[in-house]
Coordinates of C-alpha atoms and ligand atoms in Angstrom, one line a residue:
M1 CA 33.0 -65.8 -32.2
Q2 CA 31.4 -66.8 -28.8
K3 CA 29.3 -63.9 -27.7
I4 CA 27.8 -60.9 -29.5
L5 CA 26.3 -57.8 -28.0
I6 CA 23.2 -56.5 -30.0
A7 CA 23.2 -52.7 -29.9
N8 CA 19.6 -52.4 -31.1
R9 CA 16.0 -53.1 -30.2
G10 CA 12.8 -54.3 -31.8
E11 CA 12.5 -56.8 -34.7
I12 CA 16.1 -56.4 -35.9
A13 CA 17.5 -57.2 -32.3
L14 CA 15.3 -60.4 -32.4
R15 CA 16.5 -61.2 -36.0
I16 CA 20.1 -61.1 -34.7
V17 CA 19.4 -63.3 -31.7
R18 CA 17.9 -65.9 -34.0
A19 CA 21.0 -65.9 -36.3
C20 CA 23.4 -66.2 -33.3
R21 CA 21.4 -69.0 -31.8
E22 CA 21.5 -71.0 -35.1
L23 CA 25.3 -70.3 -35.2
G24 CA 25.8 -71.4 -31.5
I25 CA 26.8 -67.9 -30.5
K26 CA 25.7 -66.4 -27.1
T27 CA 23.9 -63.1 -27.2
L28 CA 23.8 -60.0 -24.9
A29 CA 20.9 -57.7 -25.3
V30 CA 21.1 -54.1 -24.1
Y31 CA 17.9 -52.3 -23.5
S32 CA 16.3 -49.1 -22.3
E33 CA 13.9 -48.9 -19.3
A34 CA 11.1 -48.7 -21.8
D35 CA 12.0 -52.1 -23.3
V36 CA 12.1 -54.4 -20.2
E37 CA 9.2 -56.4 -21.6
S38 CA 10.7 -56.7 -25.1
L39 CA 11.1 -60.1 -26.8
H40 CA 14.7 -59.6 -27.7
V41 CA 15.5 -58.9 -24.0
Q42 CA 13.6 -62.1 -23.0
L43 CA 15.1 -64.3 -25.7
A44 CA 18.7 -63.2 -25.5
D45 CA 21.1 -65.2 -23.3
E46 CA 21.9 -62.1 -21.1
A47 CA 20.7 -58.6 -20.9
I48 CA 21.9 -55.3 -19.4
C49 CA 19.9 -52.1 -19.0
I50 CA 21.8 -49.1 -20.5
G51 CA 19.5 -46.2 -19.6
P52 CA 16.2 -44.4 -19.8
A53 CA 13.7 -44.6 -22.7
A54 CA 14.9 -41.9 -25.0
G55 CA 17.3 -43.3 -27.6
A56 CA 19.8 -40.4 -26.9
Q57 CA 20.1 -41.8 -23.4
S58 CA 20.2 -45.4 -24.1
Y59 CA 20.6 -47.0 -27.7
L60 CA 22.7 -44.0 -28.8
R61 CA 25.0 -44.0 -25.9
A62 CA 28.2 -45.5 -27.3
D63 CA 30.0 -45.3 -23.9
R64 CA 27.3 -47.3 -22.1
I65 CA 27.2 -49.9 -24.8
I66 CA 30.9 -50.4 -24.9
S67 CA 31.0 -50.6 -21.0
A68 CA 28.3 -53.3 -21.3
A69 CA 30.4 -55.1 -23.9
E70 CA 33.5 -55.0 -21.7
I71 CA 31.7 -56.1 -18.5
A72 CA 30.0 -59.0 -20.4
D73 CA 33.2 -59.9 -22.3
V74 CA 31.8 -60.1 -25.7
D75 CA 33.7 -60.6 -28.9
A76 CA 31.7 -58.4 -31.2
I77 CA 28.8 -55.9 -31.4
H78 CA 26.1 -56.0 -34.1
P79 CA 24.6 -52.6 -34.5
G80 CA 21.4 -53.6 -36.6
Y81 CA 20.1 -50.6 -38.5
G82 CA 19.4 -47.1 -37.3
F83 CA 20.8 -45.9 -34.0
L84 CA 24.7 -46.3 -34.1
S85 CA 24.8 -48.6 -37.1
E86 CA 26.3 -45.9 -39.4
N87 CA 28.2 -44.0 -36.7
E88 CA 31.9 -44.0 -37.7
D89 CA 33.0 -43.0 -34.2
F90 CA 31.1 -45.9 -32.7
A91 CA 32.8 -48.3 -35.2
D92 CA 36.1 -46.7 -34.4
Q93 CA 35.7 -47.0 -30.7
C94 CA 34.8 -50.7 -31.0
E95 CA 37.9 -51.2 -33.2
R96 CA 40.1 -49.5 -30.6
C97 CA 38.7 -51.5 -27.8
N98 CA 39.3 -54.7 -29.8
I99 CA 35.6 -55.5 -30.0
K100 CA 34.6 -56.5 -33.6
F101 CA 32.1 -54.1 -35.1
I102 CA 29.9 -56.3 -37.3
G103 CA 29.9 -54.0 -40.3
P104 CA 32.4 -52.2 -42.5
K105 CA 35.6 -50.4 -41.3
S106 CA 35.0 -46.9 -39.9
S107 CA 36.9 -45.5 -42.8
S108 CA 34.2 -47.0 -45.3
I109 CA 31.4 -45.5 -43.1
R110 CA 33.1 -42.2 -43.1
L111 CA 33.5 -42.2 -46.9
M112 CA 30.0 -43.4 -47.8
G113 CA 28.2 -41.7 -44.8
D114 CA 29.0 -38.3 -46.4
K115 CA 26.7 -38.3 -49.4
A116 CA 28.8 -35.8 -51.3
T117 CA 32.0 -37.7 -50.9
A118 CA 30.2 -41.0 -51.6
K119 CA 28.9 -39.6 -55.0
D120 CA 32.5 -38.4 -55.8
T121 CA 34.0 -41.8 -54.9
V122 CA 31.7 -43.9 -57.0
K123 CA 31.8 -41.4 -59.9
K124 CA 35.5 -41.9 -60.1
A125 CA 34.9 -45.6 -60.2
G126 CA 32.9 -45.1 -63.3
V127 CA 29.3 -45.4 -61.8
P128 CA 26.7 -43.0 -63.0
I129 CA 25.4 -40.4 -60.6
V130 CA 22.6 -37.9 -60.6
P131 CA 23.8 -34.6 -62.1
G132 CA 24.2 -32.1 -59.2
S133 CA 26.5 -29.9 -57.2
D134 CA 30.1 -31.0 -56.7
G135 CA 29.8 -31.4 -52.9
P136 CA 28.0 -29.1 -50.5
V137 CA 26.9 -25.7 -51.5
E138 CA 27.4 -22.9 -49.0
T139 CA 25.8 -19.6 -50.1
E140 CA 22.5 -18.9 -51.6
A141 CA 24.2 -17.3 -54.7
E142 CA 26.3 -20.2 -55.3
A143 CA 23.4 -22.7 -54.8
L144 CA 21.2 -20.7 -57.2
K145 CA 23.8 -20.8 -59.9
T146 CA 24.2 -24.5 -59.4
A147 CA 20.5 -25.1 -59.6
K148 CA 20.2 -23.1 -62.8
R149 CA 23.1 -25.1 -64.3
I150 CA 21.5 -28.5 -63.3
G151 CA 18.0 -27.3 -64.6
Y152 CA 14.8 -27.4 -62.7
P153 CA 13.2 -29.3 -60.9
V154 CA 16.1 -29.8 -58.4
I155 CA 16.2 -31.6 -55.0
I156 CA 18.0 -30.2 -52.0
K157 CA 19.5 -32.9 -49.8
A158 CA 21.2 -32.9 -46.4
V159 CA 24.8 -34.2 -46.6
A160 CA 24.1 -35.9 -43.3
G161 CA 20.5 -37.0 -44.3
G162 CA 18.9 -40.3 -43.8
G163 CA 15.5 -41.9 -43.5
G164 CA 14.0 -39.7 -46.2
R165 CA 14.5 -36.6 -44.0
G166 CA 16.0 -33.3 -44.9
M167 CA 14.9 -33.2 -48.6
R168 CA 13.3 -30.4 -50.4
I169 CA 12.2 -29.9 -54.1
A170 CA 12.2 -26.7 -56.0
H171 CA 10.7 -25.9 -59.3
N172 CA 12.0 -22.4 -60.0
D173 CA 14.4 -19.7 -58.6
V174 CA 11.8 -18.2 -56.1
S175 CA 10.9 -21.5 -54.6
F176 CA 14.6 -22.5 -54.6
A177 CA 15.7 -19.6 -52.5
K178 CA 13.0 -20.3 -50.0
E179 CA 13.5 -24.2 -49.9
F180 CA 17.3 -23.8 -49.7
H181 CA 17.2 -22.1 -46.4
V182 CA 14.4 -24.3 -45.0
A183 CA 16.5 -27.4 -46.0
R184 CA 19.6 -26.0 -44.3
G185 CA 17.6 -25.2 -41.1
E186 CA 16.0 -28.6 -41.1
A187 CA 19.3 -30.4 -41.7
E188 CA 20.9 -28.5 -38.8
K189 CA 18.1 -29.4 -36.5
A190 CA 17.8 -33.1 -37.4
F191 CA 21.5 -34.0 -37.9
G192 CA 23.5 -31.2 -36.3
D193 CA 25.0 -30.5 -39.8
G194 CA 23.4 -27.9 -42.0
R195 CA 25.3 -28.7 -45.1
V196 CA 23.2 -29.5 -48.1
Y197 CA 23.9 -30.4 -51.8
I198 CA 21.8 -30.2 -54.9
E199 CA 20.7 -32.8 -57.5
R200 CA 18.5 -32.9 -60.5
Y201 CA 15.1 -34.1 -59.4
I202 CA 14.5 -37.2 -61.4
Q203 CA 10.8 -37.3 -62.4
N204 CA 8.8 -40.5 -61.4
P205 CA 11.9 -42.7 -60.8
R206 CA 12.0 -46.2 -59.5
H207 CA 14.1 -46.7 -56.4
I208 CA 16.1 -50.0 -57.1
E209 CA 18.9 -51.0 -54.8
F210 CA 21.5 -53.8 -54.9
Q211 CA 22.5 -56.0 -52.0
I212 CA 26.3 -56.4 -51.6
L213 CA 28.3 -58.9 -49.7
A214 CA 32.0 -58.3 -49.3
D215 CA 34.4 -60.4 -47.2
S216 CA 37.7 -59.3 -45.6
H217 CA 39.8 -60.9 -48.3
G218 CA 38.6 -58.6 -51.1
K219 CA 35.8 -60.5 -52.7
V220 CA 32.7 -58.5 -53.5
I221 CA 29.5 -60.0 -54.9
H222 CA 25.9 -58.8 -55.3
L223 CA 22.7 -60.7 -54.5
G224 CA 20.4 -59.0 -57.0
E225 CA 18.2 -56.0 -56.4
R226 CA 15.2 -54.8 -54.4
D227 CA 12.6 -52.5 -55.8
C228 CA 11.6 -50.0 -53.1
S229 CA 9.6 -47.5 -55.2
V230 CA 6.5 -47.8 -52.9
Q231 CA 7.3 -45.0 -50.5
R232 CA 5.5 -42.3 -48.5
R233 CA 7.5 -39.1 -47.9
H234 CA 10.6 -40.9 -49.2
Q235 CA 10.2 -43.7 -46.7
K236 CA 9.7 -47.2 -47.9
L237 CA 6.4 -49.0 -47.3
I238 CA 6.7 -52.1 -49.6
E239 CA 9.8 -53.7 -51.0
E240 CA 10.2 -56.6 -53.4
A241 CA 12.7 -58.7 -55.3
P242 CA 13.2 -59.1 -58.2
S243 CA 12.1 -55.6 -59.5
P244 CA 9.2 -56.0 -62.0
F245 CA 11.0 -53.2 -64.1
L246 CA 14.4 -54.6 -64.7
T247 CA 15.4 -56.6 -67.8
P248 CA 18.1 -59.2 -67.4
D249 CA 20.5 -56.9 -69.3
L250 CA 19.9 -53.9 -67.1
R251 CA 20.1 -56.0 -63.9
K252 CA 23.6 -57.2 -65.1
K253 CA 24.7 -53.7 -65.8
M254 CA 23.5 -52.2 -62.5
G255 CA 24.9 -55.2 -60.5
K256 CA 28.3 -54.6 -61.9
A257 CA 28.1 -50.9 -61.2
A258 CA 27.0 -51.8 -57.6
V259 CA 30.0 -54.1 -57.1
K260 CA 32.3 -51.3 -58.5
A261 CA 30.9 -48.8 -56.1
A262 CA 31.4 -51.1 -53.1
E263 CA 35.0 -51.9 -54.3
A264 CA 35.7 -48.1 -54.5
A265 CA 34.7 -47.9 -50.8
H266 CA 37.0 -50.8 -49.8
Y267 CA 33.8 -52.2 -48.5
E268 CA 33.5 -55.2 -46.2
N269 CA 30.4 -57.0 -44.8
A270 CA 26.8 -56.4 -46.0
G271 CA 25.9 -53.1 -47.7
T272 CA 23.4 -51.7 -50.1
I273 CA 23.9 -49.5 -53.2
E274 CA 20.8 -47.4 -53.9
F275 CA 20.0 -46.2 -57.4
L276 CA 17.2 -44.2 -59.1
V277 CA 16.1 -45.5 -62.4
D278 CA 14.2 -43.4 -64.9
D279 CA 11.7 -44.6 -67.4
A280 CA 14.4 -45.0 -70.2
G281 CA 16.3 -47.3 -68.0
N282 CA 19.0 -44.8 -67.1
F283 CA 20.2 -45.4 -63.6
Y284 CA 21.9 -43.2 -61.1
F285 CA 23.7 -43.9 -57.8
I286 CA 22.2 -42.0 -55.0
E287 CA 23.8 -43.4 -51.8
M288 CA 25.2 -46.4 -50.1
N289 CA 23.8 -47.8 -46.9
T290 CA 26.7 -49.3 -44.9
R291 CA 24.5 -51.6 -42.7
I292 CA 21.9 -54.3 -42.9
Q293 CA 18.6 -53.0 -44.2
V294 CA 15.1 -53.3 -42.9
E295 CA 14.1 -54.9 -46.3
H296 CA 16.9 -57.6 -46.2
P297 CA 14.4 -60.5 -45.9
V298 CA 13.2 -60.2 -49.4
T299 CA 16.8 -60.9 -50.6
E300 CA 17.0 -63.8 -48.2
E301 CA 13.9 -65.4 -49.5
V302 CA 14.8 -65.1 -53.2
T303 CA 18.5 -66.1 -52.9
G304 CA 18.2 -68.6 -50.0
I305 CA 21.1 -66.8 -48.2
D306 CA 20.9 -65.8 -44.5
L307 CA 22.3 -62.2 -44.6
V308 CA 22.7 -61.7 -40.8
K309 CA 24.6 -65.0 -40.5
Q310 CA 26.8 -64.0 -43.4
Q311 CA 27.5 -60.6 -41.7
I312 CA 28.7 -62.5 -38.6
L313 CA 30.8 -65.0 -40.6
I314 CA 32.4 -62.2 -42.6
A315 CA 33.2 -60.4 -39.3
S316 CA 34.9 -63.6 -38.1
G317 CA 37.2 -63.5 -41.1
E318 CA 35.6 -66.2 -43.2
K319 CA 35.7 -66.1 -47.0
L320 CA 32.5 -65.9 -49.0
P321 CA 31.7 -69.4 -50.1
W322 CA 30.2 -68.1 -53.4
D323 CA 31.3 -66.5 -56.7
Q324 CA 28.9 -64.2 -58.5
S325 CA 28.0 -67.0 -61.0
D326 CA 26.7 -69.1 -58.0
I327 CA 24.1 -66.5 -56.9
S328 CA 20.7 -67.1 -58.6
I329 CA 17.3 -65.5 -58.1
R330 CA 15.0 -68.4 -57.5
R331 CA 11.6 -66.8 -56.8
H332 CA 9.7 -63.7 -56.0
A333 CA 9.4 -62.1 -52.6
I334 CA 7.5 -58.9 -51.3
E335 CA 7.7 -57.2 -47.9
C336 CA 5.1 -55.0 -46.2
R337 CA 6.2 -52.8 -43.4
I338 CA 3.5 -52.9 -40.8
N339 CA 3.7 -49.5 -38.7
A340 CA 1.7 -48.6 -35.6
E341 CA 0.2 -45.6 -37.4
D342 CA -3.4 -44.6 -38.5
P343 CA -3.4 -44.4 -42.3
A344 CA -6.8 -42.7 -42.1
R345 CA -5.5 -39.9 -39.9
N346 CA -2.6 -38.9 -41.9
F347 CA -0.4 -41.7 -40.4
A348 CA -0.5 -40.4 -36.9
P349 CA 1.6 -42.6 -34.6
S350 CA -0.6 -45.1 -32.6
P351 CA 1.5 -46.5 -29.7
G352 CA -0.3 -48.5 -27.0
T353 CA -1.1 -52.0 -25.9
I354 CA -1.9 -54.8 -28.3
D355 CA -5.0 -56.6 -26.8
L356 CA -5.1 -59.4 -29.4
Y357 CA -2.4 -60.5 -31.7
Y358 CA -2.5 -63.3 -34.4
A359 CA 0.2 -63.4 -37.0
P360 CA -0.4 -65.0 -40.4
G361 CA 1.4 -68.2 -41.4
G362 CA 1.2 -71.0 -43.9
H363 CA 3.1 -71.7 -47.1
G364 CA 5.4 -68.8 -48.4
V365 CA 4.7 -66.5 -45.4
R366 CA 7.4 -65.0 -43.1
V367 CA 6.7 -62.6 -40.2
D368 CA 9.7 -60.7 -38.6
S369 CA 8.3 -59.0 -35.5
H370 CA 9.0 -58.4 -31.9
V371 CA 5.5 -57.8 -30.7
Y372 CA 3.0 -60.2 -29.2
G373 CA -0.5 -60.1 -27.5
G374 CA -0.3 -57.9 -24.3
Y375 CA 2.8 -56.1 -25.6
T376 CA 2.8 -52.3 -25.1
I377 CA 4.4 -50.4 -28.0
P378 CA 6.4 -47.5 -26.5
P379 CA 6.0 -44.1 -28.0
Y380 CA 9.7 -43.3 -28.1
Y381 CA 10.9 -45.2 -31.1
D382 CA 10.3 -45.9 -34.8
S383 CA 6.6 -46.9 -35.5
M384 CA 7.5 -50.1 -37.5
I385 CA 6.2 -53.2 -35.5
A386 CA 6.4 -56.0 -38.0
K387 CA 7.5 -57.0 -41.4
L388 CA 5.3 -59.4 -43.4
I389 CA 7.1 -61.1 -46.2
T390 CA 5.5 -63.5 -48.7
F391 CA 7.2 -65.4 -51.5
G392 CA 6.4 -67.7 -54.3
E393 CA 7.2 -68.9 -57.8
T394 CA 6.0 -65.8 -59.5
R395 CA 5.1 -62.2 -58.6
R396 CA 1.5 -63.0 -58.9
T397 CA 1.7 -65.7 -56.2
A398 CA 3.6 -63.5 -53.9
I399 CA 0.9 -60.8 -54.3
E400 CA -2.0 -63.2 -53.9
R401 CA -0.2 -64.7 -50.8
M402 CA 0.3 -61.2 -49.4
H403 CA -3.3 -60.3 -49.7
R404 CA -4.3 -63.6 -48.1
A405 CA -1.8 -63.1 -45.2
L406 CA -2.8 -59.4 -44.6
G407 CA -6.5 -60.6 -44.3
E408 CA -5.4 -63.1 -41.6
Y409 CA -3.2 -60.6 -39.6
I410 CA -5.0 -59.6 -36.4
I411 CA -3.5 -56.7 -34.4
R412 CA -6.2 -55.2 -32.0
G413 CA -5.9 -52.2 -29.6
I414 CA -3.8 -50.0 -31.9
K415 CA -4.1 -48.7 -35.4
T416 CA -1.8 -50.2 -38.1
T417 CA -1.0 -49.7 -41.7
I418 CA -2.4 -53.2 -42.6
P419 CA -5.7 -51.8 -44.2
L420 CA -3.5 -49.5 -46.4
H421 CA -1.5 -52.4 -47.6
R422 CA -4.6 -54.5 -48.2
A423 CA -5.9 -51.7 -50.5
I424 CA -2.6 -51.4 -52.4
F425 CA -2.5 -55.1 -53.0
T426 CA -5.7 -54.9 -55.0
D427 CA -4.7 -51.8 -56.9
P428 CA -4.1 -52.3 -60.6
V429 CA -1.1 -50.0 -60.8
F430 CA 0.9 -51.8 -58.1
C431 CA -0.3 -55.2 -59.2
Q432 CA 0.9 -54.5 -62.7
G433 CA 4.3 -53.5 -61.3
K434 CA 4.0 -49.9 -62.5
A435 CA 4.7 -48.2 -59.3
T436 CA 7.3 -45.4 -59.2
T437 CA 8.3 -43.3 -56.2
G438 CA 5.3 -41.0 -56.6
Y439 CA 2.9 -43.9 -56.5
V440 CA 1.7 -43.8 -52.8
Q441 CA 0.9 -40.1 -52.9
E442 CA -1.1 -40.6 -56.1
F443 CA -2.9 -43.6 -54.7
L444 CA -3.7 -41.8 -51.4
A445 CA -5.1 -38.9 -53.4
R446 CA -7.6 -41.0 -55.3
T447 CA -8.6 -43.5 -52.5
P448 CA -11.1 -42.5 -49.9
T449 CA -9.7 -42.8 -46.5
D450 CA -12.7 -44.8 -45.1
L451 CA -11.3 -47.7 -47.2
F452 CA -8.7 -48.0 -44.5
Ligands
LIG501 P1 17.8 -41.1 -47.4 O1 19.1 -41.3 -47.1 O2 17.1 -40.0 -46.5 O3 16.9 -42.3 -47.5 P2 18.1 -41.1 -50.3 O4 19.1 -40.3 -50.9 O5 18.3 -42.6 -50.1 O6 17.8 -40.5 -48.8 O7 16.6 -40.9 -51.1 C1 15.5 -41.3 -50.6 C2 14.3 -41.3 -51.6 O8 14.2 -39.8 -52.0 C3 14.6 -41.9 -52.9 O9 14.2 -43.3 -52.9 C4 13.8 -41.2 -53.9 O10 12.4 -41.5 -53.7 C5 13.9 -39.8 -53.4 N1 15.0 -39.1 -54.1 C6 16.2 -38.8 -53.6 N2 17.0 -38.2 -54.6 C7 16.2 -38.0 -55.6 C8 16.4 -37.3 -56.8 N3 17.5 -36.8 -57.2 N4 15.3 -37.3 -57.7 C9 14.1 -37.8 -57.4 N5 13.9 -38.5 -56.2 C10 14.8 -38.5 -55.3

């Protein structure tokens, strides 16, 4: 491979530029009018503007991105995460134009992108799923019958959902009838697809996901898990590896199930199998993400494997150089997502200009970010501006290092989630590894906002 188009922005675009540079591959950045000053545009070998600020008119315009790819004569497109990364039509168009899509085949995206079909597929492969409806439910009567059969509480989820949006919880028939219609309306508005399905709502679960690598020669391995239980409104805030909850035995079982799920999708490239795990250690598949994830660095830091480079090598047709038995988890890593939001004002977005910027460093610290002093965060995109990752021999070292690094981080001019992270990293519930998906809500309820 000689040249790759990066169909994304922000830190992930920069992450891909870095991997390409180390592999000796040229990069083409595409950017919106709002991202002229962006670091990925400045650091890529070439750059083409593809439209106005709004994502729908730039980073989501498959036609413009493919035209840019053709004009600049690239071999492949890396979609990053979000935007077109899980768009089967886009992957399909790349395939038809003989441009390699760095990700799975469009058929795998289609299969796993529809959450109901995905559950059905992995269930047939023997992977446990959350009890729920067989596919989407259409009418209120049918939905109500299904909810009663599953037993309350239930969660109503959009077939086309993503990013924690389009989910509603109901505890009885009356609230169910209301939430069913709200969920359908929201799904229609957010995803242009109003279909929903129903699952049992697992109480206080842990969100534990497995990183998969699969080459084009049929080999599938996993690189262990990430615990992503620290979430706010179903959106991840902190991720770590290994999970403080898993025993070696459960890790082995879940890893095997994750590989089976990926094999059932005839998967190729990097992907993630997400599970919910209850207190008793029962685990249930919830979905597969058919792309690189935001939280991939924690896996890189515990295994020593560069996932973005592996994505490119797999897309080039290379065989995975490891068997499952070669993979070992060598240390502990934790990631904090730093968002331009004001945690004291209900996480209101806080775009604007960064007057002063100083990123932490030192032993065991990694910062993946596209921002710098003087940079203006545009209001049009995701609010994540940096990922702070720390690692060490033990979980305790990683936590102490994170607290130290958060204390060094200076971002002036805007509000960020750094003070919230600092508070969490001294909280006994989190520090003892006891956080489940309800943790952040519970933490916020008992913590005065003037602490952050
Ligand atoms: P998305 O694709 O929007 O991220 P997921 O299916 O991955 O949606 O779920 C996101 C989060 O929502 C999970 O990590 C978990 O916190 C919560 N969740 C989803 N399904 C259930 C369920 N059946 N029971 C309890 N919590 C759930």
